[in-house]
PDB file of C-alpha atoms in Angstrom:
ATOM      1  CA  GLN A   1      -3.866 -21.235 -40.390  1.00  0.00           C
ATOM      2  CA  SER A   2      -1.200 -18.557 -40.678  1.00  0.00           C
ATOM      3  CA  GLU A   3      -2.228 -17.753 -44.255  1.00  0.00           C
ATOM      4  CA  TYR A   4      -5.431 -16.271 -42.800  1.00  0.00           C
ATOM      5  CA  TYR A   5      -3.925 -14.247 -39.961  1.00  0.00           C
ATOM      6  CA  TYR A   6      -4.868 -10.571 -40.038  1.00  0.00           C
ATOM      7  CA  LYS A   7      -6.579 -10.781 -43.407  1.00  0.00           C
ATOM      8  CA  PRO A   8     -10.164  -9.516 -43.366  1.00  0.00           C
ATOM      9  CA  SER A   9     -13.157 -11.565 -44.328  1.00  0.00           C
ATOM     10  CA  GLY A  10     -16.663 -10.598 -45.306  1.00  0.00           C
ATOM     11  CA  ILE A  11     -19.783 -12.641 -44.706  1.00  0.00           C
ATOM     12  CA  VAL A  12     -22.412 -12.949 -47.418  1.00  0.00           C
ATOM     13  CA  THR A  13     -25.427 -15.148 -46.726  1.00  0.00           C
ATOM     14  CA  TYR A  14     -28.593 -16.044 -48.530  1.00  0.00           C
ATOM     15  CA  SER A  15     -31.751 -17.953 -47.833  1.00  0.00           C
ATOM     16  CA  ALA A  16     -35.184 -18.653 -49.243  1.00  0.00           C
ATOM     17  CA  GLY A  17     -36.713 -17.103 -46.136  1.00  0.00           C
ATOM     18  CA  PRO A  18     -36.913 -13.585 -44.776  1.00  0.00           C
ATOM     19  CA  PHE A  19     -33.749 -13.589 -42.645  1.00  0.00           C
ATOM     20  CA  GLY A  20     -31.109 -14.175 -45.312  1.00  0.00           C
ATOM     21  CA  GLY A  21     -28.999 -16.611 -43.329  1.00  0.00           C
ATOM     22  CA  ILE A  22     -28.240 -14.033 -40.659  1.00  0.00           C
ATOM     23  CA  ARG A  23     -28.268 -16.623 -37.881  1.00  0.00           C
ATOM     24  CA  ALA A  24     -25.621 -18.644 -39.692  1.00  0.00           C
ATOM     25  CA  ALA A  25     -23.543 -15.489 -40.137  1.00  0.00           C
ATOM     26  CA  MET A  26     -23.294 -14.990 -36.395  1.00  0.00           C
ATOM     27  CA  HIS A  27     -21.859 -18.492 -35.956  1.00  0.00           C
ATOM     28  CA  LEU A  28     -19.550 -18.069 -38.927  1.00  0.00           C
ATOM     29  CA  ARG A  29     -18.100 -14.890 -37.425  1.00  0.00           C
ATOM     30  CA  SER A  30     -16.723 -16.831 -34.448  1.00  0.00           C
ATOM     31  CA  ILE A  31     -15.231 -19.496 -36.731  1.00  0.00           C
ATOM     32  CA  LEU A  32     -13.496 -16.848 -38.827  1.00  0.00           C
ATOM     33  CA  CYS A  33     -12.020 -15.305 -35.684  1.00  0.00           C
ATOM     34  CA  GLU A  34     -10.607 -18.698 -34.683  1.00  0.00           C
ATOM     35  CA  LEU A  35      -8.940 -18.901 -38.092  1.00  0.00           C
ATOM     36  CA  GLY A  36      -7.370 -15.489 -37.485  1.00  0.00           C
ATOM     37  CA  THR A  37      -9.296 -13.709 -40.225  1.00  0.00           C
ATOM     38  CA  PRO A  38     -11.473 -11.080 -38.571  1.00  0.00           C
ATOM     39  CA  SER A  39     -14.749 -10.399 -40.337  1.00  0.00           C
ATOM     40  CA  ILE A  40     -15.738  -6.859 -41.134  1.00  0.00           C
ATOM     41  CA  PRO A  41     -18.602  -5.421 -39.067  1.00  0.00           C
ATOM     42  CA  SER A  42     -21.080  -5.438 -41.957  1.00  0.00           C
ATOM     43  CA  VAL A  43     -22.806  -8.576 -43.186  1.00  0.00           C
ATOM     44  CA  PHE A  44     -24.445  -8.866 -46.599  1.00  0.00           C
ATOM     45  CA  PRO A  45     -27.571 -10.998 -46.173  1.00  0.00           C
ATOM     46  CA  ILE A  46     -29.749 -11.787 -49.169  1.00  0.00           C
ATOM     47  CA  SER A  47     -33.277 -12.662 -48.108  1.00  0.00           C
ATOM     48  CA  GLN A  48     -35.643 -14.580 -50.352  1.00  0.00           C
ATOM     49  CA  VAL A  49     -32.879 -15.111 -52.886  1.00  0.00           C
ATOM     50  CA  GLN A  50     -35.262 -16.721 -55.362  1.00  0.00           C
ATOM     51  CA  ASP A  51     -37.046 -13.363 -55.712  1.00  0.00           C
ATOM     52  CA  SER A  52     -34.015 -11.053 -55.438  1.00  0.00           C
ATOM     53  CA  PHE A  53     -32.449 -11.340 -58.898  1.00  0.00           C
ATOM     54  CA  ASP A  54     -33.664 -11.444 -62.479  1.00  0.00           C
ATOM     55  CA  ASP A  55     -32.705 -14.144 -64.992  1.00  0.00           C
ATOM     56  CA  ASN A  56     -29.494 -12.268 -65.845  1.00  0.00           C
ATOM     57  CA  GLY A  57     -28.359 -12.055 -62.209  1.00  0.00           C
ATOM     58  CA  ASN A  58     -29.223  -8.389 -61.765  1.00  0.00           C
ATOM     59  CA  ALA A  59     -30.686  -7.284 -58.453  1.00  0.00           C
ATOM     60  CA  ILE A  60     -34.394  -6.552 -58.717  1.00  0.00           C
ATOM     61  CA  ASP A  61     -34.322  -4.284 -55.672  1.00  0.00           C
ATOM     62  CA  LYS A  62     -31.837  -1.497 -56.454  1.00  0.00           C
ATOM     63  CA  ALA A  63     -31.084  -1.191 -52.731  1.00  0.00           C
ATOM     64  CA  TYR A  64     -28.824  -4.213 -53.240  1.00  0.00           C
ATOM     65  CA  ASP A  65     -26.547  -2.111 -55.448  1.00  0.00           C
ATOM     66  CA  ARG A  66     -26.110   0.459 -52.677  1.00  0.00           C
ATOM     67  CA  ARG A  67     -25.681  -2.216 -50.003  1.00  0.00           C
ATOM     68  CA  ILE A  68     -23.066  -4.229 -51.917  1.00  0.00           C
ATOM     69  CA  THR A  69     -21.097  -1.077 -52.690  1.00  0.00           C
ATOM     70  CA  LYS A  70     -20.991  -0.181 -48.994  1.00  0.00           C
ATOM     71  CA  PHE A  71     -20.060  -3.763 -48.067  1.00  0.00           C
ATOM     72  CA  LEU A  72     -17.217  -3.971 -50.599  1.00  0.00           C
ATOM     73  CA  GLU A  73     -15.872  -0.528 -49.697  1.00  0.00           C
ATOM     74  CA  GLU A  74     -15.763  -1.575 -46.054  1.00  0.00           C
ATOM     75  CA  LEU A  75     -13.983  -4.832 -46.936  1.00  0.00           C
ATOM     76  CA  GLU A  76     -11.444  -2.910 -49.014  1.00  0.00           C
ATOM     77  CA  TRP A  77     -10.842  -0.457 -46.158  1.00  0.00           C
ATOM     78  CA  TYR A  78     -10.126  -3.306 -43.731  1.00  0.00           C
ATOM     79  CA  ALA A  79      -7.910  -5.060 -46.296  1.00  0.00           C
ATOM     80  CA  ASP A  80      -5.809  -1.911 -46.712  1.00  0.00           C
ATOM     81  CA  ALA A  81      -5.646  -1.222 -42.967  1.00  0.00           C
ATOM     82  CA  LEU A  82      -4.657  -4.768 -42.048  1.00  0.00           C
ATOM     83  CA  LYS A  83      -2.109  -4.903 -44.865  1.00  0.00           C
ATOM     84  CA  GLU A  84      -0.407  -1.866 -43.364  1.00  0.00           C
ATOM     85  CA  ALA A  85      -0.593  -3.380 -39.882  1.00  0.00           C
ATOM     86  CA  ARG A  86       1.017  -6.628 -41.087  1.00  0.00           C
ATOM     87  CA  LYS A  87       4.042  -4.656 -42.297  1.00  0.00           C
ATOM     88  CA  SER A  88       4.977  -3.691 -38.759  1.00  0.00           C
TER      89      SER A  88
END
């Protein structure tokens, strides 16, 4: 388990329905904490995945581009902050 200690994790979920696996994400958050890898506050759910991307894998709804950028920037911020904290 020590390889996970104080390294951030991000939760991405998807589903065929309207909730994008958000219920599973809440359970996964507690499992990640037990492993010692805190999850960032944001979650990236993808609802109705079958209708969310074109045949080339591009998001149909351009809001996904904005949301994934925010999610990845937050993950990077936590990775940098926890890396510094692990040094001490």
